JSON list of C-alpha atoms in Angstrom, two decimals:
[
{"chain": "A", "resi": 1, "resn": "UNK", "atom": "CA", "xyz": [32.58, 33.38, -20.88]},
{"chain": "A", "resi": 2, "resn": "UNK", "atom": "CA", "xyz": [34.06, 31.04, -18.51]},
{"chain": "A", "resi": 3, "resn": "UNK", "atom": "CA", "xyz": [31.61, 30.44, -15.26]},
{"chain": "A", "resi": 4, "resn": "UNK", "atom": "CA", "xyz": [32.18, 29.48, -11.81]},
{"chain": "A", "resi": 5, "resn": "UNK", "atom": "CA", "xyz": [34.97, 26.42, -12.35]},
{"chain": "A", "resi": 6, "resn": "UNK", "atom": "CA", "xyz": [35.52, 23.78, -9.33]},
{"chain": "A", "resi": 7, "resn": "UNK", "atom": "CA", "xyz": [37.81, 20.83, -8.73]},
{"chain": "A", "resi": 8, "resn": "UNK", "atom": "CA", "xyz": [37.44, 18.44, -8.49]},
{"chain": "A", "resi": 9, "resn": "UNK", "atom": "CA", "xyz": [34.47, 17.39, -9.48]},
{"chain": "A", "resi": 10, "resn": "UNK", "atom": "CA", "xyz": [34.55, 13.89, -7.57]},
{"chain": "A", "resi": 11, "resn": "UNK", "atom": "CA", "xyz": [36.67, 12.81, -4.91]},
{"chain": "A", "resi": 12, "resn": "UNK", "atom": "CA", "xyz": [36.63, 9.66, -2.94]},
{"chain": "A", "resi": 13, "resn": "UNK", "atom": "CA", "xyz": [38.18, 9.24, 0.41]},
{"chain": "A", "resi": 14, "resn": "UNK", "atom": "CA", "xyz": [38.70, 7.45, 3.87]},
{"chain": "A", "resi": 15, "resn": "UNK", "atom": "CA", "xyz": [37.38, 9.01, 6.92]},
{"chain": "A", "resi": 16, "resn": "UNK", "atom": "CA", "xyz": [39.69, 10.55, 9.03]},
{"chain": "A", "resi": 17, "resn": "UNK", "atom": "CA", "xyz": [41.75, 12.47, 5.37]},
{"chain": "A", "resi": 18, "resn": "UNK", "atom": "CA", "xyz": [41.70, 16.23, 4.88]},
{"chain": "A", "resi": 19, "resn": "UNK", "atom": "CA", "xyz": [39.87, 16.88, 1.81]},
{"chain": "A", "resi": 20, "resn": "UNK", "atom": "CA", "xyz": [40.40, 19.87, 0.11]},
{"chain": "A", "resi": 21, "resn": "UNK", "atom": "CA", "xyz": [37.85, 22.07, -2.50]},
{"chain": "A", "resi": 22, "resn": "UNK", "atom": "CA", "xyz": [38.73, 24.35, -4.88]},
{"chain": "A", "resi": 23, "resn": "UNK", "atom": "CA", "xyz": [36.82, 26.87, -6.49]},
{"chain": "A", "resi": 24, "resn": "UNK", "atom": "CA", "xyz": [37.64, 29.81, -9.22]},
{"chain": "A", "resi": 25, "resn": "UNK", "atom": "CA", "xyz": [34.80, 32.65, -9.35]},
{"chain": "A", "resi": 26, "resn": "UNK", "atom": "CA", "xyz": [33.63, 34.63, -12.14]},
{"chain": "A", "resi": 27, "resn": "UNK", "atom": "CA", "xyz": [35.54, 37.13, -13.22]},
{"chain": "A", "resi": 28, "resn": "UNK", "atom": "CA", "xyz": [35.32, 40.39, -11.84]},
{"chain": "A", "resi": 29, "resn": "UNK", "atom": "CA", "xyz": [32.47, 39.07, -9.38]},
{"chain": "A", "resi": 30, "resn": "UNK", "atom": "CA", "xyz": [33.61, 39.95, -5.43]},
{"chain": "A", "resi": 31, "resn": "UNK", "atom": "CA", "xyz": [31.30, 37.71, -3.86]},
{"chain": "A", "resi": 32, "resn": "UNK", "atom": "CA", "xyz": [31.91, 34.02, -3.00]},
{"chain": "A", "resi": 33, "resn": "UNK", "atom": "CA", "xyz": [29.37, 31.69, -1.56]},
{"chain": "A", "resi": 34, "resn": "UNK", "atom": "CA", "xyz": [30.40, 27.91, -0.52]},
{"chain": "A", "resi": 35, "resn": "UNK", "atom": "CA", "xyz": [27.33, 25.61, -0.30]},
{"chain": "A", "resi": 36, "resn": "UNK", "atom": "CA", "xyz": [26.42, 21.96, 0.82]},
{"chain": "A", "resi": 37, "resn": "UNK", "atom": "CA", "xyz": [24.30, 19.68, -0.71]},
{"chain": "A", "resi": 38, "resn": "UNK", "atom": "CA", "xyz": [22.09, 16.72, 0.68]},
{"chain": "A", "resi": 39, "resn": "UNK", "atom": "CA", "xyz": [19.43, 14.98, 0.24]},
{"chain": "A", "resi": 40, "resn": "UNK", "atom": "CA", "xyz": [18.57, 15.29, 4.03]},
{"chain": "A", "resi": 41, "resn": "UNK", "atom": "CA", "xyz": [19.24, 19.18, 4.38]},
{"chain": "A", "resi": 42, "resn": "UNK", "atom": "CA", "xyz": [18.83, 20.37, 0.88]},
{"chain": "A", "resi": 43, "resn": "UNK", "atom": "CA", "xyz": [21.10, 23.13, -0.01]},
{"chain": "A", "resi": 44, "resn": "UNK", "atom": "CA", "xyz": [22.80, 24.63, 2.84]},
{"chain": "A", "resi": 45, "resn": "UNK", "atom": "CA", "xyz": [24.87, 28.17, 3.16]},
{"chain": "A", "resi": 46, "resn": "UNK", "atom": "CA", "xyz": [27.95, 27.25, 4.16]},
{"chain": "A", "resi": 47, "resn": "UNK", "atom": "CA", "xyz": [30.12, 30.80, 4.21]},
{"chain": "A", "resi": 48, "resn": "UNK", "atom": "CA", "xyz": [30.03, 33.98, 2.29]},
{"chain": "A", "resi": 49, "resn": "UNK", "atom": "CA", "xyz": [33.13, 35.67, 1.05]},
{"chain": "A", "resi": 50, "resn": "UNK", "atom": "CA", "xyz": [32.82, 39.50, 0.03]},
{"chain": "A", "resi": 51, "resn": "UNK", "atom": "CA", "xyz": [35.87, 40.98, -1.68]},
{"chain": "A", "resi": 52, "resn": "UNK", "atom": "CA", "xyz": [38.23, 38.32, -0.30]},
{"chain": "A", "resi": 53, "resn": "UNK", "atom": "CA", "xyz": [36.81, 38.67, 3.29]},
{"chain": "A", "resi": 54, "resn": "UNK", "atom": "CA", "xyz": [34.54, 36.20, 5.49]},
{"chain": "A", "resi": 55, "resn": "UNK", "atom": "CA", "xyz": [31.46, 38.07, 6.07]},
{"chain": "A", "resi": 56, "resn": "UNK", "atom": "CA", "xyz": [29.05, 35.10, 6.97]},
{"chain": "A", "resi": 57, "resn": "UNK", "atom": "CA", "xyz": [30.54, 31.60, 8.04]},
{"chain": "A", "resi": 58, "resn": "UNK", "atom": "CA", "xyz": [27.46, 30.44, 10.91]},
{"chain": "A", "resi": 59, "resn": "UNK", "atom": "CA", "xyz": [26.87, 27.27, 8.11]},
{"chain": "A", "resi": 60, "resn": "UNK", "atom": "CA", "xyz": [29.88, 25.91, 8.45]},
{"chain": "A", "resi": 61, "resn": "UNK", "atom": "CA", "xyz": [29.48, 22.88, 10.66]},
{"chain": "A", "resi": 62, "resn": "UNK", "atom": "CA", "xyz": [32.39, 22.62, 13.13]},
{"chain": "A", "resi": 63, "resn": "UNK", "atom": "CA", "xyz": [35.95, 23.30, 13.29]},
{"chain": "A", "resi": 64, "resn": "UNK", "atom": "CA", "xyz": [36.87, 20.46, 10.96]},
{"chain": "A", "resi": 65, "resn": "UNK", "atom": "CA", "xyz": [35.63, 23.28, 7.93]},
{"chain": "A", "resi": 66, "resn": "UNK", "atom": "CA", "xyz": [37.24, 25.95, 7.12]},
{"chain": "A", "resi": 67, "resn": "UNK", "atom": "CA", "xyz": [37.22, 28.26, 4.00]},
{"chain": "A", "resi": 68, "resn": "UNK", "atom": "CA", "xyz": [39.65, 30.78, 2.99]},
{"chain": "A", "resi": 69, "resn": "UNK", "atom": "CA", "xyz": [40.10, 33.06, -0.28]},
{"chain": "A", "resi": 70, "resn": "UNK", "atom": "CA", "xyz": [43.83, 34.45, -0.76]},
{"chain": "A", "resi": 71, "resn": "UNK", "atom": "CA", "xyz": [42.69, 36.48, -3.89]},
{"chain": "A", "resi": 72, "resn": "UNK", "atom": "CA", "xyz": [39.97, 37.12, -6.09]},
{"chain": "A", "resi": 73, "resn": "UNK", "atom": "CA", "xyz": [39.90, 34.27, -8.23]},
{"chain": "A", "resi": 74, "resn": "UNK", "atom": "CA", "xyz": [40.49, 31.42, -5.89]},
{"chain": "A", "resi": 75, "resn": "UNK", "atom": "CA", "xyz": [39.09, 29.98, -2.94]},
{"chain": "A", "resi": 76, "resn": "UNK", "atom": "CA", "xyz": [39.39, 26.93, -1.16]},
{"chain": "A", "resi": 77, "resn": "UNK", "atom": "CA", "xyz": [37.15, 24.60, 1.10]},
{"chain": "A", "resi": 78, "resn": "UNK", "atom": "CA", "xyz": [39.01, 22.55, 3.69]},
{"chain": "A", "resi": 79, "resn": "UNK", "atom": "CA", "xyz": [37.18, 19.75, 5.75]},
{"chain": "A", "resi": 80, "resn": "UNK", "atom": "CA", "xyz": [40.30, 18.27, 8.55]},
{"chain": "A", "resi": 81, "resn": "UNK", "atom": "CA", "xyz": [39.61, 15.42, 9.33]},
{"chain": "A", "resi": 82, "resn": "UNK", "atom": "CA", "xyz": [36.97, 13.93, 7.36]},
{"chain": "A", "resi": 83, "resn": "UNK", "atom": "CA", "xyz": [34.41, 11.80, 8.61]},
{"chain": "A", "resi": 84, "resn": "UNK", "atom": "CA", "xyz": [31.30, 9.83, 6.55]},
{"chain": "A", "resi": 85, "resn": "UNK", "atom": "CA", "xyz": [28.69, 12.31, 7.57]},
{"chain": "A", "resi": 86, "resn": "UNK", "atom": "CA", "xyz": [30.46, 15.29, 5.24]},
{"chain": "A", "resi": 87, "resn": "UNK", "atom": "CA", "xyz": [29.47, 13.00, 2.07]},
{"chain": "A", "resi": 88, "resn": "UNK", "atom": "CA", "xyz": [27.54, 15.60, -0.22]},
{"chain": "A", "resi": 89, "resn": "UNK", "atom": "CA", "xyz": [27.82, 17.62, -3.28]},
{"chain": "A", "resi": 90, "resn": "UNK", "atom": "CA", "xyz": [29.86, 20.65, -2.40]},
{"chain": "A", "resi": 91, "resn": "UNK", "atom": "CA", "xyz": [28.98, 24.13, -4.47]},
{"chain": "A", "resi": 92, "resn": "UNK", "atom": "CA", "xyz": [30.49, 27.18, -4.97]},
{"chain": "A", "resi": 93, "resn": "UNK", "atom": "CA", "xyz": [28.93, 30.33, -6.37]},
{"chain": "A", "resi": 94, "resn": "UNK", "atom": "CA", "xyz": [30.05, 34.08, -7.27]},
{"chain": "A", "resi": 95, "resn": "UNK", "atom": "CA", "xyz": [27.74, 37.26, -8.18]},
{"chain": "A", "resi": 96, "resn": "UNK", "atom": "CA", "xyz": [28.57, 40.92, -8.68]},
{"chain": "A", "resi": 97, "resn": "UNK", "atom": "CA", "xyz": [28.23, 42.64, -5.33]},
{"chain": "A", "resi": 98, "resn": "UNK", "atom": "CA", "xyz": [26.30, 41.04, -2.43]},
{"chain": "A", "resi": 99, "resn": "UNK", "atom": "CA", "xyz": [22.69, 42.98, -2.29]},
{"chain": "A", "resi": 100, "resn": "UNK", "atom": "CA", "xyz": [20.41, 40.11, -2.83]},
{"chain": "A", "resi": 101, "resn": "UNK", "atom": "CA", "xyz": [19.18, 41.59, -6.43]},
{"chain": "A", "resi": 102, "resn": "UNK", "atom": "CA", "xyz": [22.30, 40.30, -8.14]},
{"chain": "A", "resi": 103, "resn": "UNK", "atom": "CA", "xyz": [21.66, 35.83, -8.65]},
{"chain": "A", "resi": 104, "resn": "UNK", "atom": "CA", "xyz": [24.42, 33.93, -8.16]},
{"chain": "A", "resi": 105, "resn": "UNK", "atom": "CA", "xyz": [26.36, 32.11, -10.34]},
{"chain": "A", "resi": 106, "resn": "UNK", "atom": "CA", "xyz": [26.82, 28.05, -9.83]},
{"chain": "A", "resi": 107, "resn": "UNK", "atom": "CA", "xyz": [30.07, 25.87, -10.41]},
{"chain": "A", "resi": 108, "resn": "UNK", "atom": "CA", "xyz": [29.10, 22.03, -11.19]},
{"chain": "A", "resi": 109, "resn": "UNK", "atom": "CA", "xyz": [29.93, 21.21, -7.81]},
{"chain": "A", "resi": 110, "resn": "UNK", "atom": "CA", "xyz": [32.21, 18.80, -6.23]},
{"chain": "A", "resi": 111, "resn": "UNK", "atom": "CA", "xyz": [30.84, 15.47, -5.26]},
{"chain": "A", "resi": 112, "resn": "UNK", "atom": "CA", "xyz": [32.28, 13.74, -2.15]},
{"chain": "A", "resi": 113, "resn": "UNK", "atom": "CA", "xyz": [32.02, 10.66, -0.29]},
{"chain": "A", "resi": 114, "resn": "UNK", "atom": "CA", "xyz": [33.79, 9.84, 2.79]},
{"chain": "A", "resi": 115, "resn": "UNK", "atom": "CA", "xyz": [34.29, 6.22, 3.04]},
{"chain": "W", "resi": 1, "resn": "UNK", "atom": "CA", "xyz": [13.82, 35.96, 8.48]},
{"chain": "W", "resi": 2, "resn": "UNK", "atom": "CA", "xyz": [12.81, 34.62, 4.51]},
{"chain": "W", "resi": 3, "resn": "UNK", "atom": "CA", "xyz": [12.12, 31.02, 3.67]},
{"chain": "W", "resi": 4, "resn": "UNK", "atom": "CA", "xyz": [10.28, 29.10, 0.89]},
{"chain": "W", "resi": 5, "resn": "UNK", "atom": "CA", "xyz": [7.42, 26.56, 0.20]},
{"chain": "W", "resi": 6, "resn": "UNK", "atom": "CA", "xyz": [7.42, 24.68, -3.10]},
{"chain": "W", "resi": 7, "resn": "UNK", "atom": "CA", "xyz": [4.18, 22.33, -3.28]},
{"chain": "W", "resi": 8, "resn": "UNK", "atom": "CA", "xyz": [5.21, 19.39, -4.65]},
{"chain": "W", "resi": 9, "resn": "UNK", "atom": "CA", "xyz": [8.19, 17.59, -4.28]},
{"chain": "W", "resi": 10, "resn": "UNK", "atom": "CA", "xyz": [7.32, 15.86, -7.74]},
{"chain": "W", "resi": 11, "resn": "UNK", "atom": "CA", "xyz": [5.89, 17.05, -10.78]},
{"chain": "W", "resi": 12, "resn": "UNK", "atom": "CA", "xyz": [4.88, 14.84, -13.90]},
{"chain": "W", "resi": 13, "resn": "UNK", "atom": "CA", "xyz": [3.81, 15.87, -16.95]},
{"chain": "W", "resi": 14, "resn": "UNK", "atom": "CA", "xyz": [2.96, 14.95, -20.60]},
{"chain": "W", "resi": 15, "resn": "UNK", "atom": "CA", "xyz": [5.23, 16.56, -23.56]},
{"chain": "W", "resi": 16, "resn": "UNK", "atom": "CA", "xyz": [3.55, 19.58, -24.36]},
{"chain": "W", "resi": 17, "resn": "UNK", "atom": "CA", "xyz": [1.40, 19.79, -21.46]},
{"chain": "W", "resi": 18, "resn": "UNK", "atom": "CA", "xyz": [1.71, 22.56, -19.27]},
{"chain": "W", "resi": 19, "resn": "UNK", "atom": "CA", "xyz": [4.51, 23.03, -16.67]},
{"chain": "W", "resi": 20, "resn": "UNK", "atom": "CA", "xyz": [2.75, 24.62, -13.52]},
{"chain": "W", "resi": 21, "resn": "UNK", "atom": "CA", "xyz": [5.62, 24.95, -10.14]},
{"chain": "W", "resi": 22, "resn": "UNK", "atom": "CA", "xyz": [4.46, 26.11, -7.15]},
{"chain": "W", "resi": 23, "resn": "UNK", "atom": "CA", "xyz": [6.44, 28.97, -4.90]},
{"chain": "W", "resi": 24, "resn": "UNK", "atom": "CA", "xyz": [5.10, 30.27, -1.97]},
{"chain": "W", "resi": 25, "resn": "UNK", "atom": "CA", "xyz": [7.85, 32.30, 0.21]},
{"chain": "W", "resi": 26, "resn": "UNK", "atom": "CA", "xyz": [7.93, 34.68, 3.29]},
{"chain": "W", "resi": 27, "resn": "UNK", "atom": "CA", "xyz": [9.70, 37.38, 4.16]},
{"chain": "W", "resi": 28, "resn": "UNK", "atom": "CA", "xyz": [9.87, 40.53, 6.13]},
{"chain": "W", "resi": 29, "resn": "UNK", "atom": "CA", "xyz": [10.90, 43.08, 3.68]},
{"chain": "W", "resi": 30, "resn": "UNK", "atom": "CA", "xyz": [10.14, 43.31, 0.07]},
{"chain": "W", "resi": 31, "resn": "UNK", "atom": "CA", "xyz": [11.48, 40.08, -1.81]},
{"chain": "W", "resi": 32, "resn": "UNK", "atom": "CA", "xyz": [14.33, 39.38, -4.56]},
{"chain": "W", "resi": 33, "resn": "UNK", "atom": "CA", "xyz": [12.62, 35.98, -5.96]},
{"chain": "W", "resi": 34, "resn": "UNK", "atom": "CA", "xyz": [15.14, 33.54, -8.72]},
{"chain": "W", "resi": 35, "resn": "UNK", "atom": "CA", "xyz": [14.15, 30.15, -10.17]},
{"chain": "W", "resi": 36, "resn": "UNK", "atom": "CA", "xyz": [16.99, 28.01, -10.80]},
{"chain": "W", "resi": 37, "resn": "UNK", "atom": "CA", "xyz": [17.04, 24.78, -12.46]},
{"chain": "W", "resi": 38, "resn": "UNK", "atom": "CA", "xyz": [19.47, 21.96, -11.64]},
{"chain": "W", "resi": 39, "resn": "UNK", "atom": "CA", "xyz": [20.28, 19.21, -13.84]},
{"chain": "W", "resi": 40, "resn": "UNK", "atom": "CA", "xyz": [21.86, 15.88, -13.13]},
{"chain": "W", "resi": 41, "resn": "UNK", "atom": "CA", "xyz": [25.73, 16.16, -11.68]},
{"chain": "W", "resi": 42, "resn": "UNK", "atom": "CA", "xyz": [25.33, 19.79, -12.46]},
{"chain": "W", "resi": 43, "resn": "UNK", "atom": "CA", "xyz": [25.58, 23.15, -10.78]},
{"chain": "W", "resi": 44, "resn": "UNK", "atom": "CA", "xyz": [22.40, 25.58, -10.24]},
{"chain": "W", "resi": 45, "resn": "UNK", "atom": "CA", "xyz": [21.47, 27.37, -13.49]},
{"chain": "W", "resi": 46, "resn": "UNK", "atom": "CA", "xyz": [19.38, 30.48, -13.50]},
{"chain": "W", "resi": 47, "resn": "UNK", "atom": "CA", "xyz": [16.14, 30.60, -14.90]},
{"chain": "W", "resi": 48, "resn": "UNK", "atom": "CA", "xyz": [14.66, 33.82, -13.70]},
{"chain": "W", "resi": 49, "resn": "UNK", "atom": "CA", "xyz": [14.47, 36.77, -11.50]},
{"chain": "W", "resi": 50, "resn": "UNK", "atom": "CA", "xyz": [12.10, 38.99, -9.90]},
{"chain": "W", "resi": 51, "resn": "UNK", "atom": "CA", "xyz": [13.73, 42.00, -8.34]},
{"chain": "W", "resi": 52, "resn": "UNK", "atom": "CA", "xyz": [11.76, 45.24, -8.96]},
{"chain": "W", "resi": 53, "resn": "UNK", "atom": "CA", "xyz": [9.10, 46.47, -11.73]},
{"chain": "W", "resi": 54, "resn": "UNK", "atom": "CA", "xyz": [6.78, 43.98, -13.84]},
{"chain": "W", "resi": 55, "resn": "UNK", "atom": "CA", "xyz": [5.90, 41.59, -12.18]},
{"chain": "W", "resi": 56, "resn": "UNK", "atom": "CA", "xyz": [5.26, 38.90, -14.60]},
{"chain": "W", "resi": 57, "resn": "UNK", "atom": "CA", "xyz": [9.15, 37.94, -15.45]},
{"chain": "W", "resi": 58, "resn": "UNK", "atom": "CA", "xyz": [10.32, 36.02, -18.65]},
{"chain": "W", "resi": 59, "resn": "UNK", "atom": "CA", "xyz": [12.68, 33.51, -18.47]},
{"chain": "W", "resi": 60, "resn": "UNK", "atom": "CA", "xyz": [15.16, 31.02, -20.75]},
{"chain": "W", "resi": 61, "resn": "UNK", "atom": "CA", "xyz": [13.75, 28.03, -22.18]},
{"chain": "W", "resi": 62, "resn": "UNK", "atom": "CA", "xyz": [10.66, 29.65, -22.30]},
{"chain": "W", "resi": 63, "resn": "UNK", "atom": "CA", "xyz": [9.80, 29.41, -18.96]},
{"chain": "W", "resi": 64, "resn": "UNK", "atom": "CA", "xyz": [8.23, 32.71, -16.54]},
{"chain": "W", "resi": 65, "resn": "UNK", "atom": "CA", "xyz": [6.89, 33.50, -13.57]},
{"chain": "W", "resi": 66, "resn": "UNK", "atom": "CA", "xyz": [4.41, 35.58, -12.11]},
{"chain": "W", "resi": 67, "resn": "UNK", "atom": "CA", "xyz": [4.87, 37.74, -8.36]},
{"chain": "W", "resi": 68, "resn": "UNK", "atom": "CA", "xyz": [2.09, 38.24, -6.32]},
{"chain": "W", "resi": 69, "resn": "UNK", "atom": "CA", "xyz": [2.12, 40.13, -2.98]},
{"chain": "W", "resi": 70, "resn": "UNK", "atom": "CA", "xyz": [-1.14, 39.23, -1.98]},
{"chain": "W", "resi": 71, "resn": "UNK", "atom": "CA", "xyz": [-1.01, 35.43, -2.05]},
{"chain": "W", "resi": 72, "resn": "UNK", "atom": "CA", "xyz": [3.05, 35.35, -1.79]},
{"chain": "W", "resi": 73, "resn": "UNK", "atom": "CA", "xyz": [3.78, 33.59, -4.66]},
{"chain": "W", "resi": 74, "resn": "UNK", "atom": "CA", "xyz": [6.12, 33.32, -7.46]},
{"chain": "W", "resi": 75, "resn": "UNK", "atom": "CA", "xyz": [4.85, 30.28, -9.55]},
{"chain": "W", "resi": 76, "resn": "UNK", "atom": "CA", "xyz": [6.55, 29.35, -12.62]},
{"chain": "W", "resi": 77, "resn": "UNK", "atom": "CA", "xyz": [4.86, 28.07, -15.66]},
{"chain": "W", "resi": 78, "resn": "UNK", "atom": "CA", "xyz": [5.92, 27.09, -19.08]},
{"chain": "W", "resi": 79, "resn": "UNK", "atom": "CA", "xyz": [3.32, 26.61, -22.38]},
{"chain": "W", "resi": 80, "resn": "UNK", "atom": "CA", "xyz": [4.28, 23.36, -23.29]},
{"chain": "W", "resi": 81, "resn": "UNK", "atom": "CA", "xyz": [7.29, 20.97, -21.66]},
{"chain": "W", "resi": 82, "resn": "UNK", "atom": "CA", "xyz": [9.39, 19.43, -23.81]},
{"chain": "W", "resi": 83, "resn": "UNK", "atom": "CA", "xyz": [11.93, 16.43, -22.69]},
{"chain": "W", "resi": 84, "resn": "UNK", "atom": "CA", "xyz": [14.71, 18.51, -21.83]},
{"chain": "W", "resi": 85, "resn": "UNK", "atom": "CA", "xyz": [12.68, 20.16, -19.35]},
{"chain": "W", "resi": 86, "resn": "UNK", "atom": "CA", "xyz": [13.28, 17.21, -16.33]},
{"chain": "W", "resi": 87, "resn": "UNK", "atom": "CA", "xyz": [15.03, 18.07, -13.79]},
{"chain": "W", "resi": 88, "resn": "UNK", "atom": "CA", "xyz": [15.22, 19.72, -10.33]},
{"chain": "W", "resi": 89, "resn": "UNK", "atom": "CA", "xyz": [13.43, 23.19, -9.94]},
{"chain": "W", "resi": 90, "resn": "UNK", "atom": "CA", "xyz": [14.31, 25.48, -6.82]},
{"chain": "W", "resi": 91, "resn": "UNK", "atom": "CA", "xyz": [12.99, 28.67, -5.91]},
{"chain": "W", "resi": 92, "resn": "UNK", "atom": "CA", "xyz": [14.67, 30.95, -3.75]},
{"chain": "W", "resi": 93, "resn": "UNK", "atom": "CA", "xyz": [14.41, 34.02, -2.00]},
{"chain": "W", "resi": 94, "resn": "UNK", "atom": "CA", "xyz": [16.79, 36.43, -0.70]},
{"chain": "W", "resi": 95, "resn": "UNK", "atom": "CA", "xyz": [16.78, 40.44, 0.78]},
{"chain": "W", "resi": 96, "resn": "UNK", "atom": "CA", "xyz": [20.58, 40.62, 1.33]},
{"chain": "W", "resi": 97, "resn": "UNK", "atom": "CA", "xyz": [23.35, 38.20, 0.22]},
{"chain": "W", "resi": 98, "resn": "UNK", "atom": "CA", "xyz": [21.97, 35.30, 2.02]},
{"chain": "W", "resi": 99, "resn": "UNK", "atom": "CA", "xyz": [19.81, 33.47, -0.42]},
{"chain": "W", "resi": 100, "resn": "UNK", "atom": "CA", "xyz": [17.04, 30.73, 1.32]},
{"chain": "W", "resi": 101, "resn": "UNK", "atom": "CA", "xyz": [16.07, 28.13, -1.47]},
{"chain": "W", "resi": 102, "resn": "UNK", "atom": "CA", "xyz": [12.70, 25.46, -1.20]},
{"chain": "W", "resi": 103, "resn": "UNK", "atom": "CA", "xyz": [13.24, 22.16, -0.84]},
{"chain": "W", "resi": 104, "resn": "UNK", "atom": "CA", "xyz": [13.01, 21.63, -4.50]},
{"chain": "W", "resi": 105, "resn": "UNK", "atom": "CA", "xyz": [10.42, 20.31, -7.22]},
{"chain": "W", "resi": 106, "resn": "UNK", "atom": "CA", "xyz": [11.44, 17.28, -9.46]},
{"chain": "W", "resi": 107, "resn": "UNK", "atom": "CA", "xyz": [9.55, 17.76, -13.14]},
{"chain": "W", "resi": 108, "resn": "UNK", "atom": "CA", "xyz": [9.30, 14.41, -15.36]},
{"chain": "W", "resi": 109, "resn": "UNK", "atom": "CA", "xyz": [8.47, 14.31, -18.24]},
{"chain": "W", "resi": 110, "resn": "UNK", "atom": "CA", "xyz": [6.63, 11.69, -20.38]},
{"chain": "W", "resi": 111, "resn": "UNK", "atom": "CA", "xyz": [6.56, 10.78, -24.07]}
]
């Protein structure tokens, strides 16, 4: 079975350039969770998507993130513009349902450096 | 609110020695409990999860973990390590959707 897929899985840009996640959940799971990793922070909640809607998005940083997910199996994770401080590894998870019983299920994450 | 303690930022032990992690968490309602395991320039991979019933949970890779109420814990232990056991060990905790993970135990281990 295919699991949580993300792209890319490295990207490498100059400050100031709108970067741009993607992420393609499980099939047939309706909940979407976009994380941040550092070494600083550890891993951070970014927003929380349940059957396509925002339920949760007080992790994302500022107003240069935004998330959106047009369908079920595809969401995207927009940072405009990008500055050297948003450098981390970028995850995105899905589960079946959102009660906290059911784990979540990891992509391999997108790794990003702002330069 | 829920968070986690892991002891230890860094665990190292001998092949086929025992693998002992530390998980102490909080919370004010009764507790969904995961391990995951992380390895390099890859995603979160479940090991194991408490949710309801016996408490002491089996895992893959031979790996489980005991909850206890009283102390708050949810250590995870394996028999013996083996090589392909290094790497990054979180425990997390979560009542709803919002899942609160430790700051993470590295495990090395040594020929």
């Amino acid at each position: 079975d295919a699991g949580v897929i993300q792209s890319p899985r490295h990207e490498v840009t100059e400050m100031g350039q709108e970067v741009t996640l993607r992420c393609k959940p499980i099939s047939g799971h309706n909940s979407l969770f976009w994380y941040r990793q550092t070494m600083m922070r550890g891993l951070e909640l970014l927003i929380y998507f349940n059957n396509n809607v925002p339920i949760d998005d007080s992790g994302m940083p500022e107003d240069r993130f935004s998330a959106k997910m047009p369908n079920a199996s595809f969401s995207t994770l927009k940072i405009q513009p990008s500055e050297p401080r948003d450098s981390a590894v970028y995850f995105c998870a899905s589960s079946n349902g959102g009660a906290g019983n059911q784990p979540q299920h990891f992509g391999d994450g997108t790794r990003l450096s702002i330069l | 609110a829920q968070s986690v303690t892991q002891l230890g930022s860094h665990v190292s032990v001998s092949e086929g020695a025992l693998v002992l992690l530390r998980c102490n968490y909080s919370s004010s309602v009764p507790p969904y409990l995961f391990w995951y395991v992380q390895y390099p320039n890859q995603g979160l991979q479940l090991l194991l999860k408490y949710t309801t019933g016996a408490t002491l949970v089996k895992g893959i890779n031979g790996f489980e973990a005991e909850f206890k109420k009283s102390e708050t814990s949810f250590h995870l232990t394996k028999p013996s390590a083996h090589m392909s056991d290094a790497a990054e060990y979180f425990c997390a905790v979560s009542n709803d959707y919002k899942l609160s993970f430790g700051a993470g135990t590295t495990v090395t281990v040594r020929a």
